[in-house]
C-alpha positions as a Markdown table, in Angstrom:
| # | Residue | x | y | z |
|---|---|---|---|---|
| 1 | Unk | 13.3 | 1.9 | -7.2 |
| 2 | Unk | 15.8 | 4.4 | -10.0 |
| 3 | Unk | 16.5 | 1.9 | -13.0 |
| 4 | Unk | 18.5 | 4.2 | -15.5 |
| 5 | Unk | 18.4 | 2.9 | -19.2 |
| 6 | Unk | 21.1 | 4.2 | -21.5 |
| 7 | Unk | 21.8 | 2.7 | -25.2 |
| 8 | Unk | 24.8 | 0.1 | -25.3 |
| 9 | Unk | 25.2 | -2.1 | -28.3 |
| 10 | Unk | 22.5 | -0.5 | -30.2 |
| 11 | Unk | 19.4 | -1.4 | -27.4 |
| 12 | Unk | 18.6 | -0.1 | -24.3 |
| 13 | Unk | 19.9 | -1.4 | -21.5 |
| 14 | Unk | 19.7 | -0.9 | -17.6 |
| 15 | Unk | 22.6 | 0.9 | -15.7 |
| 16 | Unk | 24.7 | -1.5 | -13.2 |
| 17 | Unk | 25.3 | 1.8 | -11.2 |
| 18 | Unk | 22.3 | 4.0 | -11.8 |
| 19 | Unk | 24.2 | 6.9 | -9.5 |
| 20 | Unk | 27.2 | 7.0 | -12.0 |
| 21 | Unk | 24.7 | 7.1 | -15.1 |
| 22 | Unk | 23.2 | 10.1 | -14.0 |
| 23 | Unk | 26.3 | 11.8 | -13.8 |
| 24 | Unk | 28.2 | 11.4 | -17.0 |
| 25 | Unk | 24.7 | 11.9 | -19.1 |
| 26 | Unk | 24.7 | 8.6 | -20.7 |
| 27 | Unk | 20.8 | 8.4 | -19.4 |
| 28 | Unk | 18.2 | 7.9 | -21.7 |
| 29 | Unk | 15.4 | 7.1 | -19.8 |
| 30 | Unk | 15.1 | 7.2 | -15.9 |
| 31 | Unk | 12.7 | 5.0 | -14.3 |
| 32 | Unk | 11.4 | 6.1 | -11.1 |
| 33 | Unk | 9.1 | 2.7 | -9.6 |
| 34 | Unk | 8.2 | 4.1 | -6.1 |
| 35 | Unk | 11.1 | 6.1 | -5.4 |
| 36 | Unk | 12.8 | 6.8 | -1.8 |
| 37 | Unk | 13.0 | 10.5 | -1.1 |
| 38 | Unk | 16.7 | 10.0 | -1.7 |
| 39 | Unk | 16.6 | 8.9 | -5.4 |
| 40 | Unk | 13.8 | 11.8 | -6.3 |
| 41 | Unk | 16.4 | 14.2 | -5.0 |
| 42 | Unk | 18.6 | 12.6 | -7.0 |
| 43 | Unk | 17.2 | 13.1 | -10.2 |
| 44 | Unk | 15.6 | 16.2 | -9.3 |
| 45 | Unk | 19.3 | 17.6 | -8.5 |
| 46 | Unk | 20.7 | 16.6 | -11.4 |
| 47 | Unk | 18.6 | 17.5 | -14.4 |
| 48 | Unk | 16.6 | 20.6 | -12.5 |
| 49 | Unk | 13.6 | 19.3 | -12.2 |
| 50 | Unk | 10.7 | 18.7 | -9.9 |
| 51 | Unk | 9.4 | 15.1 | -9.7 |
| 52 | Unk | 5.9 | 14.8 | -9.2 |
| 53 | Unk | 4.8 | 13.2 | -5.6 |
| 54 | Unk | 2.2 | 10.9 | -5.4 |
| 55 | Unk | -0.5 | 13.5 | -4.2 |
| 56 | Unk | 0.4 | 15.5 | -6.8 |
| 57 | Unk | -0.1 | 12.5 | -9.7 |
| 58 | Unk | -3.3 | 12.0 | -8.5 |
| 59 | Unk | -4.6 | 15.4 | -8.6 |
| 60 | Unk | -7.1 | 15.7 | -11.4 |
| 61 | Unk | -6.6 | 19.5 | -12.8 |
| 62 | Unk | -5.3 | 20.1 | -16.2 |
| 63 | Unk | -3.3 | 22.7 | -14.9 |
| 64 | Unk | -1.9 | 20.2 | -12.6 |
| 65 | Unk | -1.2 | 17.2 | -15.2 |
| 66 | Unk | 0.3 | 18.7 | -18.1 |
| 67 | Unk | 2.8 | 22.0 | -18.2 |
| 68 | Unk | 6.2 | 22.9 | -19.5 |
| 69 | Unk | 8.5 | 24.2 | -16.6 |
| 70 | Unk | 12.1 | 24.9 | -17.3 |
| 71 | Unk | 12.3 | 23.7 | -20.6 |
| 72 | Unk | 10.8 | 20.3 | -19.5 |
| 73 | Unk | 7.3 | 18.6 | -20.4 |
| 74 | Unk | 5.7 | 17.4 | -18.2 |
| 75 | Unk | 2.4 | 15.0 | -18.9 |
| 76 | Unk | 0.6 | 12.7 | -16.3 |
| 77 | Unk | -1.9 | 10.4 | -17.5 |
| 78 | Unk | -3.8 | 7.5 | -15.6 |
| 79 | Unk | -2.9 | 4.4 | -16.4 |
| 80 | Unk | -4.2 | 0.8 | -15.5 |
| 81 | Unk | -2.5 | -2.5 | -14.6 |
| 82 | Unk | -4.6 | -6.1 | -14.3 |
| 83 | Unk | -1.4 | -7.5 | -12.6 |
| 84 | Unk | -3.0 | -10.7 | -11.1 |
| 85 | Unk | -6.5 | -10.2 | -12.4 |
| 86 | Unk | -6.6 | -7.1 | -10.1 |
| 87 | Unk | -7.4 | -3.9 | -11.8 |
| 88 | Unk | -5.6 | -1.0 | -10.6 |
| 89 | Unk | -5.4 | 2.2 | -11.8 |
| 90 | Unk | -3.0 | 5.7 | -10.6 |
| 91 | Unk | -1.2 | 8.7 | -12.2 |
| 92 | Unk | 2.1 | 8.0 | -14.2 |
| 93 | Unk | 4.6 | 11.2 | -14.9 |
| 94 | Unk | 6.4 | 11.8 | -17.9 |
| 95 | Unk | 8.9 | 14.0 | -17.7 |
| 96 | Unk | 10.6 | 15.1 | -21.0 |
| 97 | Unk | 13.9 | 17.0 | -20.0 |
| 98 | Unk | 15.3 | 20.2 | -22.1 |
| 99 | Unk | 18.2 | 17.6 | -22.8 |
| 100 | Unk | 15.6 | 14.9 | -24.1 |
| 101 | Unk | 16.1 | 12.7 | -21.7 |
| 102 | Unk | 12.7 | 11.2 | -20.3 |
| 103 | Unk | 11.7 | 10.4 | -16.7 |
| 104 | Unk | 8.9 | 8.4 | -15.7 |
| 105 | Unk | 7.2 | 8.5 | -12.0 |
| 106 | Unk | 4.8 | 5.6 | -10.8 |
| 107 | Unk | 3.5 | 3.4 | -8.2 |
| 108 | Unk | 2.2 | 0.8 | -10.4 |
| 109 | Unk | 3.3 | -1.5 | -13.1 |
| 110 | Unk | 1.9 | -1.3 | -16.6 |
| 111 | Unk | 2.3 | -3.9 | -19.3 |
| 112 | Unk | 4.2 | -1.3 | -21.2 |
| 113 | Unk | 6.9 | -0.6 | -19.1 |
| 114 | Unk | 7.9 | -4.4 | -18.8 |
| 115 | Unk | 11.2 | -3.9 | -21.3 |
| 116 | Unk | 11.9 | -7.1 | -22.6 |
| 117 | Unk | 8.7 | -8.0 | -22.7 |
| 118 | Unk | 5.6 | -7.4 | -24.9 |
| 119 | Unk | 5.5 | -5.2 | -28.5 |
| 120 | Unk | 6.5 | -2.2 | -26.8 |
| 121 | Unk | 10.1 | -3.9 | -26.0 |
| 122 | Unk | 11.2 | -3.7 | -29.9 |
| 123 | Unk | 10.6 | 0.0 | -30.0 |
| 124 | Unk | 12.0 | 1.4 | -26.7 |
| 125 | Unk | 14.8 | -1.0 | -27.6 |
| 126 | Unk | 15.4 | 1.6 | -31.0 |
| 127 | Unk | 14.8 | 4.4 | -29.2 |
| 128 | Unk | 17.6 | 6.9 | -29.5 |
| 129 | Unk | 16.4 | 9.8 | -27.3 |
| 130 | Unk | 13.5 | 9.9 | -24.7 |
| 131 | Unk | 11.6 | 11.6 | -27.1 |
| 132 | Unk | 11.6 | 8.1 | -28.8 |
| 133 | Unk | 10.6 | 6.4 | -25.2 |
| 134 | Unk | 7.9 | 8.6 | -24.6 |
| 135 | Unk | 6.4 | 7.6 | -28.2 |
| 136 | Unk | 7.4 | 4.1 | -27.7 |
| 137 | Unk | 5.5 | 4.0 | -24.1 |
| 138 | Unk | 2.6 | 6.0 | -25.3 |
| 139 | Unk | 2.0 | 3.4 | -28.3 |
| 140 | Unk | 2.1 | 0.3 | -26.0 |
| 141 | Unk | -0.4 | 2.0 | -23.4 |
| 142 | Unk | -3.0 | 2.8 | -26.2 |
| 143 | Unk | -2.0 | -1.2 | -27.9 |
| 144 | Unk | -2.8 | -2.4 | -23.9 |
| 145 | Unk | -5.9 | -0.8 | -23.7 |
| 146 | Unk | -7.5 | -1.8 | -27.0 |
| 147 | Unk | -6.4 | -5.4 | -25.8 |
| 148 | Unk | -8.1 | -5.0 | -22.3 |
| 149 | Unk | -11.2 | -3.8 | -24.1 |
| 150 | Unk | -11.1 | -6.6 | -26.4 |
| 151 | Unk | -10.9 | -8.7 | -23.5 |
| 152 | Unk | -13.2 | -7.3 | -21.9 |
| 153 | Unk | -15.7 | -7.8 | -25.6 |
| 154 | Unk | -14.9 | -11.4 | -25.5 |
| 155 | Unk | -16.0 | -12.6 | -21.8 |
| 156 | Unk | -18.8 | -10.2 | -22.6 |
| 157 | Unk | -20.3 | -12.2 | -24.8 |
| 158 | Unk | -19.3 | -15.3 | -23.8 |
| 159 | Unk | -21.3 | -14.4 | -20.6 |
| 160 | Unk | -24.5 | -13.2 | -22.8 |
| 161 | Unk | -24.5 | -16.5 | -24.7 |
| 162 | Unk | -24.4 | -18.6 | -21.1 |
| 163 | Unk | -26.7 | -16.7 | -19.4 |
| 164 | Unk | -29.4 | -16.2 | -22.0 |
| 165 | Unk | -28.7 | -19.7 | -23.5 |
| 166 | Unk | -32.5 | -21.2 | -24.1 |
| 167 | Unk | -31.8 | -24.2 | -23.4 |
| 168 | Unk | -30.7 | -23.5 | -19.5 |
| 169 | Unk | -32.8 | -19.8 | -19.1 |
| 170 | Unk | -34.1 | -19.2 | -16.0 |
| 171 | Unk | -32.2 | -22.1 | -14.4 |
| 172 | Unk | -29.0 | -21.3 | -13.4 |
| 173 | Unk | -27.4 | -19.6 | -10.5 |
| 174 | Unk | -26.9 | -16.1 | -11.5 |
| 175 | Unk | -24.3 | -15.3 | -8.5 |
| 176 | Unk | -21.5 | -16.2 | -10.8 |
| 177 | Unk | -22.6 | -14.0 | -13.8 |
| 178 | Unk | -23.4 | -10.8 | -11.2 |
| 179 | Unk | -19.6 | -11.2 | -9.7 |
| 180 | Unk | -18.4 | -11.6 | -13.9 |
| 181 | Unk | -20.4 | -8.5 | -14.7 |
| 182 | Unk | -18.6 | -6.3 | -11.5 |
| 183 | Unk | -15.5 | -7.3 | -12.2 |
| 184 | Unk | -15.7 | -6.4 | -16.2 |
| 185 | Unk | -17.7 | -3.3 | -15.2 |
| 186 | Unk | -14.6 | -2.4 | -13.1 |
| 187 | Unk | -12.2 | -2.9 | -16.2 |
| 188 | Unk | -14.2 | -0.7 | -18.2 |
| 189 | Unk | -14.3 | 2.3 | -16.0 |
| 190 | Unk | -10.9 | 2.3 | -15.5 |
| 191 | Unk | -9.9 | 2.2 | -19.0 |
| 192 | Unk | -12.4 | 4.8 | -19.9 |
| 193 | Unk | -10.9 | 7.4 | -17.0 |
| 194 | Unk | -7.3 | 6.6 | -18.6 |
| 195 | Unk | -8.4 | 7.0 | -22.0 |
| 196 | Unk | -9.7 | 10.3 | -21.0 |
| 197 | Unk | -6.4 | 11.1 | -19.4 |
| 198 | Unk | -4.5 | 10.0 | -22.5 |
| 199 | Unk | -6.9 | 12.1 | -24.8 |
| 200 | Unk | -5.7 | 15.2 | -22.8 |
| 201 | Unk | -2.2 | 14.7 | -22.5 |
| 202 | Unk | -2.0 | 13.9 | -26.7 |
| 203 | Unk | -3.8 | 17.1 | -27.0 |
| 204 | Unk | -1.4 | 19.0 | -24.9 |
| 205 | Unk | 1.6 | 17.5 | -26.0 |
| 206 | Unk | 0.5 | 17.3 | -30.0 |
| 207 | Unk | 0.5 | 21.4 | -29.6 |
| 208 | Unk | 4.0 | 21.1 | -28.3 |
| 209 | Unk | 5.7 | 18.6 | -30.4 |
| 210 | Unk | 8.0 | 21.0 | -32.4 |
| 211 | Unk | 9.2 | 22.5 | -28.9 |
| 212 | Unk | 10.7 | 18.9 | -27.8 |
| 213 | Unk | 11.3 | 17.3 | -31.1 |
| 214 | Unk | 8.2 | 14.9 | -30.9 |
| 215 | Unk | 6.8 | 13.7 | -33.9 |
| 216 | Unk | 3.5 | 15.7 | -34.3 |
| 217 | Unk | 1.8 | 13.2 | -37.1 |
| 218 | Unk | 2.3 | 10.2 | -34.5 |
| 219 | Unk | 0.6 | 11.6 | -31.6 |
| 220 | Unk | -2.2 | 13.0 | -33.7 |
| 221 | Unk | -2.8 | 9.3 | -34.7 |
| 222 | Unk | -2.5 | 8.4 | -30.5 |
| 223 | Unk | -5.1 | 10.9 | -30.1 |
| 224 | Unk | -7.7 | 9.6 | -33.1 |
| 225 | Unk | -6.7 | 5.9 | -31.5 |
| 226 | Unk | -7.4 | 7.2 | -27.8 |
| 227 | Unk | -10.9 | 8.9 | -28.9 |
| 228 | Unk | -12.0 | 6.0 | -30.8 |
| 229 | Unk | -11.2 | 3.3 | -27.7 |
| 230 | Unk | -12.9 | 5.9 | -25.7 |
| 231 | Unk | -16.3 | 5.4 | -27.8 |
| 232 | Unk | -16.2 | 1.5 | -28.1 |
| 233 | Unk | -15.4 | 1.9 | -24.2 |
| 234 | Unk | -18.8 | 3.5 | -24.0 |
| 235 | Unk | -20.5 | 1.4 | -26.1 |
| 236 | Unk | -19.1 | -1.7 | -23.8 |
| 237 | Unk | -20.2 | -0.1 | -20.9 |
| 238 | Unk | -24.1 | 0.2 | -22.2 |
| 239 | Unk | -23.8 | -3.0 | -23.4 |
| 240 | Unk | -22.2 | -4.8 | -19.8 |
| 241 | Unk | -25.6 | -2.5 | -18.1 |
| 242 | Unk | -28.1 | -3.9 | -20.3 |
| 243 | Unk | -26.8 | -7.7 | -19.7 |
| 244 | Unk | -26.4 | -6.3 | -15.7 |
| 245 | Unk | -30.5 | -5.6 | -16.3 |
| 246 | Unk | -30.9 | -8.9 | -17.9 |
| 247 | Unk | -29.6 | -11.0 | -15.4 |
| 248 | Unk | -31.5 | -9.0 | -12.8 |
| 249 | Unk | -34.7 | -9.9 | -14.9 |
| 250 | Unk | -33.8 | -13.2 | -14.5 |
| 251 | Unk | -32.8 | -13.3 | -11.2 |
| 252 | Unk | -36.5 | -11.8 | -10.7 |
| 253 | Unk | -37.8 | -13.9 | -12.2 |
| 254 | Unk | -36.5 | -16.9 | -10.7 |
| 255 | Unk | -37.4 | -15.6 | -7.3 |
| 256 | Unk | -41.0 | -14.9 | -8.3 |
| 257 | Unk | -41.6 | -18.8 | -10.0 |
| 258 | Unk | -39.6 | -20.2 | -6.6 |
| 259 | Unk | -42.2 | -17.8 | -4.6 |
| 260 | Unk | -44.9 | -19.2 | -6.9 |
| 261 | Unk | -44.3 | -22.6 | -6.6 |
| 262 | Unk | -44.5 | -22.5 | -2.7 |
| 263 | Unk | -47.5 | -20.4 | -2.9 |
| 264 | Unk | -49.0 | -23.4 | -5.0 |
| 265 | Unk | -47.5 | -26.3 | -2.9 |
| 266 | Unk | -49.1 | -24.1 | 0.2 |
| 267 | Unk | -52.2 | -24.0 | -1.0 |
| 268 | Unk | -52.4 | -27.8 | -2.0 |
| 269 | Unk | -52.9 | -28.2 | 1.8 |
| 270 | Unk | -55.3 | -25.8 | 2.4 |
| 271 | Unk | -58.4 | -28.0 | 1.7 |
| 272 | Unk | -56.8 | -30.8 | 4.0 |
| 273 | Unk | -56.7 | -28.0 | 7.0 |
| 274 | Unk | -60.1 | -27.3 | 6.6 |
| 275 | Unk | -61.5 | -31.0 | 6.3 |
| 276 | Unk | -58.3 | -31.4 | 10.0 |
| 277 | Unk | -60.3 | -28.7 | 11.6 |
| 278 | Unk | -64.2 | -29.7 | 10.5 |
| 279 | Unk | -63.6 | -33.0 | 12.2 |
| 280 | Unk | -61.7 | -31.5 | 14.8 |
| 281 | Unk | -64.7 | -30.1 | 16.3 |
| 282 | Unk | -66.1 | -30.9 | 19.5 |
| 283 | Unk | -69.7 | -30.2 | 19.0 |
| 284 | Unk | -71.8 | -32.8 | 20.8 |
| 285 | Unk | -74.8 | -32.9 | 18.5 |
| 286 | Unk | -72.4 | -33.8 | 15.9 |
| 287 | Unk | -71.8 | -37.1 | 17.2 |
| 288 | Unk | -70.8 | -38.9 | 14.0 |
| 289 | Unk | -67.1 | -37.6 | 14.2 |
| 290 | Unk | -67.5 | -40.5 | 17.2 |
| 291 | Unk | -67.8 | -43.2 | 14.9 |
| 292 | Unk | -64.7 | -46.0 | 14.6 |
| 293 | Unk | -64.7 | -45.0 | 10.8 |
| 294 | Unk | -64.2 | -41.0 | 11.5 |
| 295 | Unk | -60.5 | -41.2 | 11.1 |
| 296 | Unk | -60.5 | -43.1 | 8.2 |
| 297 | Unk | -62.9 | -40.7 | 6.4 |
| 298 | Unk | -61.1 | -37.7 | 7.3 |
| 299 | Unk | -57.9 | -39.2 | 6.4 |
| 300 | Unk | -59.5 | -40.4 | 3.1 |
| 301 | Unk | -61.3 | -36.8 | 2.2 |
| 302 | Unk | -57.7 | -34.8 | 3.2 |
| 303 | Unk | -55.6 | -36.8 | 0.6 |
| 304 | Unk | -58.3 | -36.9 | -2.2 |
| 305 | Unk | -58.7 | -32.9 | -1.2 |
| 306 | Unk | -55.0 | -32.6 | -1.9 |
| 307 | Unk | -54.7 | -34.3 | -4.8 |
| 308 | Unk | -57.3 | -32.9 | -6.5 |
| 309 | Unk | -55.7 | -29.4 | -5.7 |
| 310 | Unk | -52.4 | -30.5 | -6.8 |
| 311 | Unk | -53.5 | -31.5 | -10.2 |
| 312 | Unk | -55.9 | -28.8 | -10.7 |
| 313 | Unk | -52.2 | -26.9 | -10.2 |
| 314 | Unk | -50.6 | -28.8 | -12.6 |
| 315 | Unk | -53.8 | -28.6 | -15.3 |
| 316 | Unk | -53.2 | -25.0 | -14.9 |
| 317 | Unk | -49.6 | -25.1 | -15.2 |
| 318 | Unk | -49.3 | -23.5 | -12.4 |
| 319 | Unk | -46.4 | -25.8 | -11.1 |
């Protein structure tokens, strides 16, 4: 999909007929949301550029993410989306022209890129070039991330206080806590590979801001921002393993008192077998086990056996 955004009534708005603004230059910022073939060559024929292809924003080389070609500047960073509670991460072009006009390649749908929505919509609405844009979108992605990994903080604990709560340790069902664990585990990986990527292109670009007229002091403060996420990323990510540990322990453990317990209950019934199979025998010089009251006595002798089994368990705490 081509959405073209030009300025109209001091805000950026999208083009009725994105064709016709590509053609009298009134484009500030061209949107390409997986484009046809036909709208790449589009853009690509009319400012001189290549556009990146899917296989190519996915390749991981520096060489491959960030270069100048034809006057242009070209960055790819990866980016994540939780659209739905479904963490998704892929490459996202930039593509600052020689005319400073800024093109953006993607598959998926970042928080940042939702104008009219969100903090980022106030800035790309002042923007006055696609330097501007390219600042504007940059600053949201680093503002989503820091949110995500707050997020991701907050359910953190919230899952360390119910699992290791005193008052319930050791009883409940750790399924739901192993599946909250993944799924935060997941979050944090991804925003630690596109914190990476963002580290990268702010070091590129933040050698080439004079060259395109981007503000140099700005994405120095992106990359400081981007390297300190990047740490409390890392120190997430040690603290989701060592809960991940914890509720193994627990889980452990659970199986070993379950395991215990039916070792003990087992055993209760052990002196009862024995006493079942003495007067099961079929000896005749042991005659007695003929008597009327030989059932009676073996019944007798198997429950007191049991119970004295059972409470020597529970004296021992066994059970």
């Amino acid at each position: 999909m081509l959405t073209v955004y030009r300025r109209l009534d001091n805000r950026l708005v999208a083009a009725d007929d994105p064709a016709a603004a590509l053609k009298d230059g009134s484009a500030v910022w061209i949107d390409l949301l997986r484009p046809s073939d036909a709208e790449e060559k589009l853009v690509e024929a009319t400012y001189g550029v290549d556009v990146p292809t899917e296989t190519e924003r996915a390749m991981l080389e520096f060489s491959a993410r960030f270069y100048q070609e034809d006057g242009a500047l070209v960055l790819t960073a990866t980016l994540v989306t939780l659209a739905n509670e479904k963490p998704k991460s892929d490459g996202v072009s930039f593509i600052l022209t020689k005319t400073n006009t800024l093109i953006t390649v993607r598959a998926i749908e970042p928080t940042a890129f939702r104008v009219g929505q969100g903090r980022a919509s106030a800035r790309i609405d002042n923007a006055a070039d696609g330097g501007d844009v390219l600042m504007a979108l940059l600053e949201a992605v680093i503002e989503r991330l820091a949110d995500v990994l707050a997020e991701v903080s907050t359910r953190a604990q919230k899952l360390s206080d119910a699992v290791f709560n005193k008052h319930h340790f050791g009883a409940a069902d750790m399924r739901p806590a192993l599946a909250e664990l993944s799924a935060l585990g997941v979050i944090v990986t991804m925003g630690r590979d596109s914190l990476g990527s963002l580290e990268r292109l702010f070091s590129f670009a933040g050698k080439r801001c004079d060259a395109h007229g981007l503000p140099a002091d700005q994405m120095a403060a992106l990359l400081r921002d981007a390297e300190q996420l990047d740490r409390q990323g890392d120190a997430m990510q040690d603290h989701l393993v060592f809960l991940l540990d914890g509720v193994l322990g627990l889980v452990a453990a659970n199986q070993n008192v379950a395991i215990q317990r039916l070792s003990v209950f087992a055993s209760v019934f052990v002196p009862s077998t024995l006493i079942a199979s003495i007067f099961g025998m079929n000896f005749e010089a042991m005659d007695w086990f003929k008597a009327a009251w030989g059932p009676w006595v073996a019944f007798m002798l198997m429950f007191a056996a049991s119970g004295a089994a059972l409470l020597i368990a529970r004296w021992r705490r066994w059970i």
